[in-house]
């Protein structure tokens, strides 16, 4: 859970940080982390004995940061009304009065995450209802190549459509029809549209005369 510190350039803010650090060596866990660096940047200077917990923590962070930069420093002085470093720290503190230690995630990141979750829920919802369909596919006559007819049927591909087992059933006068199973996702596939716009139109209507629904069952 995120920890928030406010107004670390004021006594009230330092008091809250001092209370938080009671019995602790670092902001998060037992080692120096980027949480410590972030809070350290918002504290203008070591507050001294007025806030002993903050002072001890500040010195610890300072010493570890110094060890990370082994080059020999010759010292730098600043002229003018205010030292730039302190001025920059004060501005950072003003701009970030509410310091969220886990605030690295931007609004854009949050929005993108929310959109991904919404898309997942939407996809689940779309696939919630399925149906099993038994369909008769009739040829034009006894000279129709039934193997090519079945290939034409199975060549129809769309999201939410799965072709299943099939067999040829005699109709009479040497004519056979194709009886085929299919499973559909109800919100993605309309059987009427499948027949009217895919199976009985060119080029598949060269082999297919008509289609009838024999059975339609919810899964």
Short mmCIF file of C-alpha atoms in Angstrom, two decimals:
data_model
loop_
_atom_site.label_atom_id
_atom_site.label_comp_id
_atom_site.label_asym_id
_atom_site.label_seq_id
_atom_site.Cartn_x
_atom_site.Cartn_y
_atom_site.Cartn_z
CA UNK A 1 0.00 0.00 0.00
CA UNK A 2 1.32 3.44 -0.95
CA UNK A 3 2.61 5.73 1.81
CA UNK A 4 2.06 9.46 1.36
CA UNK A 5 4.08 12.29 2.93
CA UNK A 6 2.99 15.91 2.64
CA UNK A 7 4.87 19.21 2.94
CA UNK A 8 8.28 17.80 3.84
CA UNK A 9 9.71 21.33 3.73
CA UNK A 10 7.60 22.26 6.78
CA UNK A 11 7.77 21.29 10.44
CA UNK A 12 4.43 19.47 10.29
CA UNK A 13 5.63 17.40 7.34
CA UNK A 14 8.94 16.58 9.03
CA UNK A 15 7.11 15.59 12.22
CA UNK A 16 4.96 13.12 10.28
CA UNK A 17 8.10 11.66 8.65
CA UNK A 18 9.85 11.54 12.04
CA UNK A 19 6.93 9.58 13.53
CA UNK A 20 6.92 7.24 10.53
CA UNK A 21 10.63 6.50 10.90
CA UNK A 22 10.33 5.63 14.58
CA UNK A 23 11.87 2.17 14.92
CA UNK A 24 12.78 2.10 11.22
CA UNK A 25 16.09 2.53 9.41
CA UNK A 26 14.62 3.13 5.96
CA UNK A 27 11.35 4.10 4.34
CA UNK A 28 10.72 0.64 2.86
CA UNK A 29 12.28 -2.51 4.30
CA UNK A 30 15.77 -2.88 5.72
CA UNK A 31 17.81 -1.47 2.82
CA UNK A 32 18.13 1.77 0.91
CA UNK A 33 15.59 1.89 -1.94
CA UNK A 34 14.39 4.41 -4.48
CA UNK A 35 11.67 5.30 -1.94
CA UNK A 36 14.36 6.69 0.34
CA UNK A 37 15.92 8.65 -2.55
CA UNK A 38 12.58 10.13 -3.49
CA UNK A 39 11.81 11.26 0.07
CA UNK A 40 15.42 12.44 0.56
CA UNK A 41 15.07 14.74 -2.45
CA UNK A 42 11.98 16.32 -0.89
CA UNK A 43 13.68 17.07 2.45
CA UNK A 44 15.57 20.37 2.16
CA UNK A 45 18.30 19.55 4.69
CA UNK A 46 19.10 17.53 7.78
CA UNK A 47 16.61 18.83 10.40
CA UNK A 48 18.98 18.09 13.27
CA UNK A 49 17.99 17.20 16.84
CA UNK A 50 14.47 18.59 16.43
CA UNK A 51 13.57 15.46 14.50
CA UNK A 52 16.09 12.78 15.55
CA UNK A 53 14.63 9.91 13.51
CA UNK A 54 14.68 11.97 10.33
CA UNK A 55 18.18 13.24 11.12
CA UNK A 56 19.58 9.74 11.60
CA UNK A 57 17.88 8.49 8.43
CA UNK A 58 19.07 11.56 6.47
CA UNK A 59 22.69 10.98 7.51
CA UNK A 60 22.47 7.31 6.58
CA UNK A 61 21.12 8.06 3.11
CA UNK A 62 23.69 10.83 2.61
CA UNK A 63 26.61 8.54 3.49
CA UNK A 64 25.40 5.80 1.13
CA UNK A 65 24.86 8.26 -1.68
CA UNK A 66 28.37 9.65 -1.11
CA UNK A 67 29.78 6.13 -1.39
CA UNK A 68 28.12 5.79 -4.77
CA UNK A 69 30.14 8.72 -6.09
CA UNK A 70 33.78 7.92 -5.21
CA UNK A 71 35.30 10.85 -7.13
CA UNK A 72 37.06 13.51 -5.07
CA UNK A 73 34.91 16.61 -4.59
CA UNK A 74 36.67 19.99 -4.35
CA UNK A 75 33.61 21.84 -3.08
CA UNK A 76 31.19 24.13 -4.85
CA UNK A 77 29.91 27.49 -3.70
CA UNK A 78 26.86 29.43 -4.90
CA UNK A 79 26.28 33.16 -4.97
CA UNK A 80 22.99 35.01 -5.10
CA UNK A 81 19.94 35.02 -2.91
CA UNK A 82 19.54 31.28 -2.57
CA UNK A 83 21.61 28.20 -3.27
CA UNK A 84 20.28 26.54 -6.45
CA UNK A 85 20.25 23.11 -4.86
CA UNK A 86 18.10 24.20 -1.96
CA UNK A 87 15.91 26.28 -4.25
CA UNK A 88 15.41 23.29 -6.53
CA UNK A 89 14.60 21.08 -3.55
CA UNK A 90 12.06 23.62 -2.29
CA UNK A 91 10.42 23.76 -5.71
CA UNK A 92 10.33 19.97 -5.89
CA UNK A 93 8.73 19.84 -2.45
CA UNK A 94 6.12 22.43 -3.46
CA UNK A 95 5.36 20.60 -6.67
CA UNK A 96 5.13 17.26 -4.89
CA UNK A 97 3.53 18.12 -1.56
CA UNK A 98 1.74 14.79 -1.56
CA UNK A 99 4.57 12.35 -2.10
CA UNK A 100 3.32 8.96 -3.26
CA UNK A 101 6.14 6.45 -2.97
CA UNK A 102 4.57 4.19 -5.56
CA UNK A 103 3.51 6.97 -7.88
CA UNK A 104 5.78 5.97 -10.79
CA UNK A 105 2.72 4.83 -12.73
CA UNK A 106 1.41 7.67 -14.89
CA UNK A 107 -2.20 8.46 -15.69
CA UNK A 108 -1.61 7.08 -19.19
CA UNK A 109 -0.35 3.78 -17.70
CA UNK A 110 -3.42 3.53 -15.45
CA UNK A 111 -5.75 4.27 -18.35
CA UNK A 112 -4.06 1.66 -20.53
CA UNK A 113 -4.31 -0.93 -17.74
CA UNK A 114 -8.00 -0.16 -17.26
CA UNK A 115 -8.62 -0.51 -21.01
CA UNK A 116 -6.85 -3.90 -21.05
CA UNK A 117 -8.98 -5.13 -18.15
CA UNK A 118 -12.15 -3.88 -19.88
CA UNK A 119 -11.13 -5.66 -23.09
CA UNK A 120 -10.55 -8.92 -21.19
CA UNK A 121 -13.96 -8.68 -19.51
CA UNK A 122 -15.60 -7.86 -22.83
CA UNK A 123 -13.95 -10.86 -24.51
CA UNK A 124 -15.09 -13.14 -21.68
CA UNK A 125 -18.61 -11.82 -21.96
CA UNK A 126 -18.65 -12.37 -25.72
CA UNK A 127 -17.62 -15.99 -25.33
CA UNK A 128 -20.04 -16.75 -22.51
CA UNK A 129 -22.79 -18.20 -24.77
CA UNK A 130 -22.23 -20.97 -27.31
CA UNK A 131 -24.55 -23.09 -29.44
CA UNK A 132 -24.28 -26.41 -31.24
CA UNK A 133 -25.89 -26.46 -34.70
CA UNK A 134 -26.72 -29.34 -37.07
CA UNK A 135 -27.05 -28.14 -40.65
CA UNK A 136 -28.16 -29.74 -43.92
CA UNK A 137 -26.35 -28.48 -47.01
CA UNK A 138 -28.07 -29.43 -50.28
CA UNK A 139 -26.43 -29.69 -53.71
CA UNK A 140 -27.98 -28.69 -57.03
CA UNK A 141 -28.28 -32.25 -58.40
CA UNK A 142 -26.75 -35.71 -58.41
CA UNK A 143 -23.83 -34.50 -60.54
CA UNK A 144 -22.58 -32.04 -57.90
CA UNK A 145 -19.15 -32.98 -56.56
CA UNK A 146 -19.94 -33.50 -52.86
CA UNK A 147 -16.27 -33.48 -51.87
CA UNK A 148 -15.86 -29.99 -53.33
CA UNK A 149 -19.15 -28.96 -51.74
CA UNK A 150 -17.84 -29.89 -48.30
CA UNK A 151 -14.54 -28.12 -48.99
CA UNK A 152 -16.52 -25.01 -49.93
CA UNK A 153 -18.47 -25.20 -46.66
CA UNK A 154 -15.40 -25.66 -44.49
CA UNK A 155 -13.57 -22.84 -46.29
CA UNK A 156 -15.79 -20.37 -44.42
CA UNK A 157 -13.75 -19.05 -41.50
CA UNK A 158 -14.72 -16.40 -38.97
CA UNK A 159 -14.18 -15.67 -35.25
CA UNK A 160 -16.46 -17.82 -33.11
CA UNK A 161 -17.12 -20.51 -35.77
CA UNK A 162 -15.87 -24.09 -35.48
CA UNK A 163 -16.83 -26.78 -38.00
CA UNK A 164 -17.30 -30.31 -36.66
CA UNK A 165 -18.12 -33.81 -37.89
CA UNK A 166 -20.02 -34.39 -41.12
CA UNK A 167 -21.60 -37.15 -43.20
CA UNK A 168 -23.45 -37.63 -46.49
CA UNK A 169 -27.13 -38.52 -46.24
CA UNK A 170 -29.12 -39.96 -49.18
CA UNK A 171 -32.08 -37.83 -50.26
CA UNK A 172 -33.37 -39.77 -53.27
CA UNK A 173 -32.88 -40.14 -57.00
CA UNK A 174 -29.15 -40.57 -56.44
CA UNK A 175 -28.86 -37.20 -54.68
CA UNK A 176 -27.09 -36.84 -51.35
CA UNK A 177 -26.91 -33.91 -48.93
CA UNK A 178 -24.14 -32.95 -46.55
CA UNK A 179 -25.09 -33.00 -42.88
CA UNK A 180 -22.53 -31.10 -40.79
CA UNK A 181 -22.10 -30.04 -37.17
CA UNK A 182 -20.83 -26.60 -36.17
CA UNK A 183 -20.27 -24.79 -32.89
CA UNK A 184 -20.75 -21.02 -32.71
CA UNK A 185 -20.20 -18.24 -30.18
CA UNK A 186 -23.66 -16.67 -30.10
CA UNK A 187 -22.51 -13.04 -29.89
CA UNK A 188 -20.03 -13.45 -32.74
CA UNK A 189 -21.80 -15.62 -35.31
CA UNK A 190 -25.31 -15.40 -36.78
CA UNK A 191 -26.36 -18.63 -38.50
CA UNK A 192 -28.69 -16.71 -40.84
CA UNK A 193 -25.84 -14.44 -41.89
CA UNK A 194 -23.54 -17.45 -42.30
CA UNK A 195 -26.01 -19.06 -44.71
CA UNK A 196 -27.21 -15.98 -46.60
CA UNK A 197 -23.90 -14.13 -46.98
CA UNK A 198 -21.31 -16.92 -47.00
CA UNK A 199 -22.64 -20.35 -47.98
CA UNK A 200 -25.24 -19.54 -50.64
CA UNK A 201 -23.34 -16.77 -52.42
CA UNK A 202 -20.56 -16.86 -55.00
CA UNK A 203 -18.34 -18.76 -55.36
CA UNK A 204 -19.77 -21.41 -53.03
CA UNK A 205 -23.23 -21.41 -54.63
CA UNK A 206 -21.65 -23.25 -57.56
CA UNK A 207 -22.04 -26.35 -55.38
CA UNK A 208 -24.53 -25.30 -52.70
CA UNK A 209 -28.21 -24.88 -53.56
CA UNK A 210 -29.55 -24.27 -50.05
CA UNK A 211 -28.95 -24.82 -46.33
CA UNK A 212 -31.37 -25.81 -43.57
CA UNK A 213 -30.99 -25.83 -39.79
CA UNK A 214 -31.87 -29.30 -38.48
CA UNK A 215 -31.07 -28.69 -34.80
CA UNK A 216 -29.96 -25.70 -32.72
CA UNK A 217 -28.99 -26.27 -29.09
CA UNK A 218 -27.46 -23.97 -26.47
CA UNK A 219 -24.31 -25.35 -24.89
#
